[in-house]
Amino acid sequence: MPARTLLKKLKEALGEHIGEAWVPRPHRAFFTVEPEELHDVVEALVKRFDIRHLSTITGVDTGEEIELLYHFWDYDVCFTVKIKLPRDEPRIKTLTDIVPGALFYEREVHDLLGVEFEGHPDLSPLVLPEGWEEGHPLLKDWSQPEED
């Protein structure tokens, strides 16, 4: 199903939950949701539309906020759900109860951007070495510690 058609169905079903939406290419769709709506929207993607493959979660520190992009695949269409979190306290409810595969992606985002995933079963370091105490390396204000 083309991205426009599937996005139209999503908007019909989830209307008030979906903010800005756009389709830059036939097999690619983006839409924004408020952080407090993400869990319900993803639950609908999985239960109502059988879109359950979370490819990855990417994130960026814009300097003003933390943007997270959740990339879902439905056969030949990639849906990216975008949220913005406050930079000073980036928190969001975990998706691991709906999409178990989010476990490692959330751990990686926690390591690199410092996002707290509330209810996550294990936020131990994934990509940073054990004992890392020098902040989150993808934040704009992070600087590499001086070597002794």
PDB file of C-alpha atoms in Angstrom:
ATOM      1  CA  MET A   1       0.000   0.000   0.000  1.00  0.00           C
ATOM      2  CA  PRO A   2       1.475   3.416  -0.903  1.00  0.00           C
ATOM      3  CA  ALA A   3       2.585   5.658   1.941  1.00  0.00           C
ATOM      4  CA  ARG A   4      -0.094   8.297   1.195  1.00  0.00           C
ATOM      5  CA  THR A   5      -2.897   5.746   1.409  1.00  0.00           C
ATOM      6  CA  LEU A   6      -1.645   4.222   4.639  1.00  0.00           C
ATOM      7  CA  LEU A   7      -1.004   7.644   6.167  1.00  0.00           C
ATOM      8  CA  LYS A   8      -4.554   8.699   5.261  1.00  0.00           C
ATOM      9  CA  LYS A   9      -5.931   5.620   7.060  1.00  0.00           C
ATOM     10  CA  LEU A  10      -3.748   6.337  10.086  1.00  0.00           C
ATOM     11  CA  LYS A  11      -4.975   9.932  10.204  1.00  0.00           C
ATOM     12  CA  GLU A  12      -8.597   8.766   9.973  1.00  0.00           C
ATOM     13  CA  ALA A  13      -8.090   6.356  12.862  1.00  0.00           C
ATOM     14  CA  LEU A  14      -5.811   8.472  15.045  1.00  0.00           C
ATOM     15  CA  GLY A  15      -6.804  11.976  13.888  1.00  0.00           C
ATOM     16  CA  GLU A  16      -6.285  14.085  16.989  1.00  0.00           C
ATOM     17  CA  HIS A  17      -3.081  12.242  17.909  1.00  0.00           C
ATOM     18  CA  ILE A  18      -1.250  12.980  14.663  1.00  0.00           C
ATOM     19  CA  GLY A  19       0.271  16.420  14.192  1.00  0.00           C
ATOM     20  CA  GLU A  20       2.121  17.426  11.071  1.00  0.00           C
ATOM     21  CA  ALA A  21       2.345  14.683   8.429  1.00  0.00           C
ATOM     22  CA  TRP A  22       4.167  14.528   5.101  1.00  0.00           C
ATOM     23  CA  VAL A  23       5.104  12.042   2.375  1.00  0.00           C
ATOM     24  CA  PRO A  24       8.365  13.049   0.654  1.00  0.00           C
ATOM     25  CA  ARG A  25       8.494   9.898  -1.503  1.00  0.00           C
ATOM     26  CA  PRO A  26       6.022   7.141  -2.412  1.00  0.00           C
ATOM     27  CA  HIS A  27       7.393   4.683   0.184  1.00  0.00           C
ATOM     28  CA  ARG A  28       8.262   7.137   2.959  1.00  0.00           C
ATOM     29  CA  ALA A  29       5.980   8.921   5.431  1.00  0.00           C
ATOM     30  CA  PHE A  30       6.622  11.089   8.467  1.00  0.00           C
ATOM     31  CA  PHE A  31       4.323  12.349  11.173  1.00  0.00           C
ATOM     32  CA  THR A  32       4.696  14.096  14.489  1.00  0.00           C
ATOM     33  CA  VAL A  33       2.994  13.325  17.787  1.00  0.00           C
ATOM     34  CA  GLU A  34       3.175  14.850  21.219  1.00  0.00           C
ATOM     35  CA  PRO A  35       5.423  12.839  23.569  1.00  0.00           C
ATOM     36  CA  GLU A  36       2.538  11.919  25.878  1.00  0.00           C
ATOM     37  CA  GLU A  37       0.667  10.477  22.843  1.00  0.00           C
ATOM     38  CA  LEU A  38       3.515   8.305  21.527  1.00  0.00           C
ATOM     39  CA  HIS A  39       2.691   5.161  23.491  1.00  0.00           C
ATOM     40  CA  ASP A  40      -0.975   5.177  22.401  1.00  0.00           C
ATOM     41  CA  VAL A  41      -0.079   5.917  18.778  1.00  0.00           C
ATOM     42  CA  VAL A  42       2.464   3.090  18.613  1.00  0.00           C
ATOM     43  CA  GLU A  43      -0.007   0.751  20.288  1.00  0.00           C
ATOM     44  CA  ALA A  44      -2.507   1.611  17.527  1.00  0.00           C
ATOM     45  CA  LEU A  45       0.131   1.081  14.819  1.00  0.00           C
ATOM     46  CA  VAL A  46       0.806  -2.382  16.187  1.00  0.00           C
ATOM     47  CA  LYS A  47      -2.730  -3.502  17.106  1.00  0.00           C
ATOM     48  CA  ARG A  48      -4.906  -1.815  14.474  1.00  0.00           C
ATOM     49  CA  PHE A  49      -2.528  -1.683  11.510  1.00  0.00           C
ATOM     50  CA  ASP A  50      -0.169  -4.590  12.244  1.00  0.00           C
ATOM     51  CA  ILE A  51       2.852  -2.297  11.793  1.00  0.00           C
ATOM     52  CA  ARG A  52       5.144  -3.908  14.299  1.00  0.00           C
ATOM     53  CA  HIS A  53       8.653  -3.757  12.881  1.00  0.00           C
ATOM     54  CA  LEU A  54      10.584  -0.991  14.624  1.00  0.00           C
ATOM     55  CA  SER A  55      13.704  -0.634  12.511  1.00  0.00           C
ATOM     56  CA  THR A  56      15.518   1.762  14.853  1.00  0.00           C
ATOM     57  CA  ILE A  57      15.203   4.884  16.975  1.00  0.00           C
ATOM     58  CA  THR A  58      17.384   7.823  16.024  1.00  0.00           C
ATOM     59  CA  GLY A  59      17.799  11.078  17.857  1.00  0.00           C
ATOM     60  CA  VAL A  60      19.391  14.485  17.665  1.00  0.00           C
ATOM     61  CA  ASP A  61      20.152  17.277  20.072  1.00  0.00           C
ATOM     62  CA  THR A  62      19.001  20.431  18.258  1.00  0.00           C
ATOM     63  CA  GLY A  63      20.392  22.631  21.002  1.00  0.00           C
ATOM     64  CA  GLU A  64      16.853  23.541  22.090  1.00  0.00           C
ATOM     65  CA  GLU A  65      15.293  20.080  22.420  1.00  0.00           C
ATOM     66  CA  ILE A  66      15.914  16.400  21.838  1.00  0.00           C
ATOM     67  CA  GLU A  67      14.184  15.018  18.762  1.00  0.00           C
ATOM     68  CA  LEU A  68      13.538  11.290  18.585  1.00  0.00           C
ATOM     69  CA  LEU A  69      12.534   9.533  15.380  1.00  0.00           C
ATOM     70  CA  TYR A  70      10.972   6.086  15.558  1.00  0.00           C
ATOM     71  CA  HIS A  71      11.351   4.291  12.210  1.00  0.00           C
ATOM     72  CA  PHE A  72       8.705   1.608  11.532  1.00  0.00           C
ATOM     73  CA  TRP A  73       8.496  -0.592   8.442  1.00  0.00           C
ATOM     74  CA  ASP A  74       5.330  -2.001   6.919  1.00  0.00           C
ATOM     75  CA  TYR A  75       6.504  -4.154   4.017  1.00  0.00           C
ATOM     76  CA  ASP A  76       7.558  -1.476   1.517  1.00  0.00           C
ATOM     77  CA  VAL A  77       6.670   1.693   3.463  1.00  0.00           C
ATOM     78  CA  CYS A  78       8.789   3.311   6.151  1.00  0.00           C
ATOM     79  CA  PHE A  79       6.870   5.376   8.712  1.00  0.00           C
ATOM     80  CA  THR A  80       8.836   7.728  10.904  1.00  0.00           C
ATOM     81  CA  VAL A  81       7.138   9.012  14.046  1.00  0.00           C
ATOM     82  CA  LYS A  82       8.820  12.165  15.342  1.00  0.00           C
ATOM     83  CA  ILE A  83       8.628  13.549  18.873  1.00  0.00           C
ATOM     84  CA  LYS A  84      10.338  16.446  20.615  1.00  0.00           C
ATOM     85  CA  LEU A  85      11.438  16.277  24.238  1.00  0.00           C
ATOM     86  CA  PRO A  86      12.632  19.085  26.504  1.00  0.00           C
ATOM     87  CA  ARG A  87      16.412  19.161  26.484  1.00  0.00           C
ATOM     88  CA  ASP A  88      16.716  19.806  30.218  1.00  0.00           C
ATOM     89  CA  GLU A  89      14.688  16.710  31.178  1.00  0.00           C
ATOM     90  CA  PRO A  90      14.209  14.321  28.243  1.00  0.00           C
ATOM     91  CA  ARG A  91      11.762  11.644  29.444  1.00  0.00           C
ATOM     92  CA  ILE A  92       9.367   9.376  27.584  1.00  0.00           C
ATOM     93  CA  LYS A  93       7.461   6.200  28.406  1.00  0.00           C
ATOM     94  CA  THR A  94       9.186   3.057  27.139  1.00  0.00           C
ATOM     95  CA  LEU A  95       7.729   1.158  24.194  1.00  0.00           C
ATOM     96  CA  THR A  96       9.177  -2.181  25.292  1.00  0.00           C
ATOM     97  CA  ASP A  97       5.779  -3.375  26.535  1.00  0.00           C
ATOM     98  CA  ILE A  98       4.359  -2.995  22.994  1.00  0.00           C
ATOM     99  CA  VAL A  99       7.461  -3.486  20.845  1.00  0.00           C
ATOM    100  CA  PRO A 100       9.972  -5.702  22.679  1.00  0.00           C
ATOM    101  CA  GLY A 101      12.608  -4.889  20.044  1.00  0.00           C
ATOM    102  CA  ALA A 102      12.705  -1.302  21.345  1.00  0.00           C
ATOM    103  CA  LEU A 103      14.756  -2.545  24.317  1.00  0.00           C
ATOM    104  CA  PHE A 104      18.187  -2.138  22.720  1.00  0.00           C
ATOM    105  CA  TYR A 105      17.329   0.997  20.725  1.00  0.00           C
ATOM    106  CA  GLU A 106      16.128   2.752  23.875  1.00  0.00           C
ATOM    107  CA  ARG A 107      19.281   1.716  25.727  1.00  0.00           C
ATOM    108  CA  GLU A 108      21.421   3.152  22.929  1.00  0.00           C
ATOM    109  CA  VAL A 109      19.503   6.463  22.904  1.00  0.00           C
ATOM    110  CA  HIS A 110      19.788   6.584  26.709  1.00  0.00           C
ATOM    111  CA  ASP A 111      23.563   6.124  26.475  1.00  0.00           C
ATOM    112  CA  LEU A 112      24.174   8.676  23.743  1.00  0.00           C
ATOM    113  CA  LEU A 113      21.534  11.367  24.380  1.00  0.00           C
ATOM    114  CA  GLY A 114      20.555  10.831  28.015  1.00  0.00           C
ATOM    115  CA  VAL A 115      16.850  10.194  27.364  1.00  0.00           C
ATOM    116  CA  GLU A 116      15.144   8.482  30.312  1.00  0.00           C
ATOM    117  CA  PHE A 117      12.729   5.778  29.154  1.00  0.00           C
ATOM    118  CA  GLU A 118      10.240   5.435  32.001  1.00  0.00           C
ATOM    119  CA  GLY A 119       9.377   1.830  32.797  1.00  0.00           C
ATOM    120  CA  HIS A 120      12.272   0.400  30.791  1.00  0.00           C
ATOM    121  CA  PRO A 121      13.372  -2.937  32.280  1.00  0.00           C
ATOM    122  CA  ASP A 122      17.139  -2.378  31.864  1.00  0.00           C
ATOM    123  CA  LEU A 123      18.825   0.936  31.036  1.00  0.00           C
ATOM    124  CA  SER A 124      22.318  -0.399  31.687  1.00  0.00           C
ATOM    125  CA  PRO A 125      24.944   0.876  29.220  1.00  0.00           C
ATOM    126  CA  LEU A 126      24.821  -0.682  25.784  1.00  0.00           C
ATOM    127  CA  VAL A 127      27.358   1.170  23.653  1.00  0.00           C
ATOM    128  CA  LEU A 128      29.309   3.108  26.273  1.00  0.00           C
ATOM    129  CA  PRO A 129      31.942   1.345  28.368  1.00  0.00           C
ATOM    130  CA  GLU A 130      31.052   0.219  31.876  1.00  0.00           C
ATOM    131  CA  GLY A 131      31.757   2.912  34.416  1.00  0.00           C
ATOM    132  CA  TRP A 132      31.297   5.755  31.909  1.00  0.00           C
ATOM    133  CA  GLU A 133      30.734   8.914  33.908  1.00  0.00           C
ATOM    134  CA  GLU A 134      31.379  11.611  31.342  1.00  0.00           C
ATOM    135  CA  GLY A 135      27.848  12.490  30.166  1.00  0.00           C
ATOM    136  CA  HIS A 136      26.184  11.680  26.867  1.00  0.00           C
ATOM    137  CA  PRO A 137      28.428  12.035  23.798  1.00  0.00           C
ATOM    138  CA  LEU A 138      25.749  13.073  21.269  1.00  0.00           C
ATOM    139  CA  LEU A 139      24.650  16.096  23.306  1.00  0.00           C
ATOM    140  CA  LYS A 140      25.860  19.381  21.846  1.00  0.00           C
ATOM    141  CA  ASP A 141      27.387  20.512  25.137  1.00  0.00           C
ATOM    142  CA  TRP A 142      29.369  17.295  25.696  1.00  0.00           C
ATOM    143  CA  SER A 143      33.113  17.571  25.414  1.00  0.00           C
ATOM    144  CA  GLN A 144      35.661  14.805  25.481  1.00  0.00           C
ATOM    145  CA  PRO A 145      37.366  14.536  28.854  1.00  0.00           C
ATOM    146  CA  GLU A 146      41.006  15.510  28.981  1.00  0.00           C
ATOM    147  CA  GLU A 147      43.406  12.596  29.096  1.00  0.00           C
ATOM    148  CA  ASP A 148      45.708  12.314  32.100  1.00  0.00           C
TER     149      ASP A 148
END
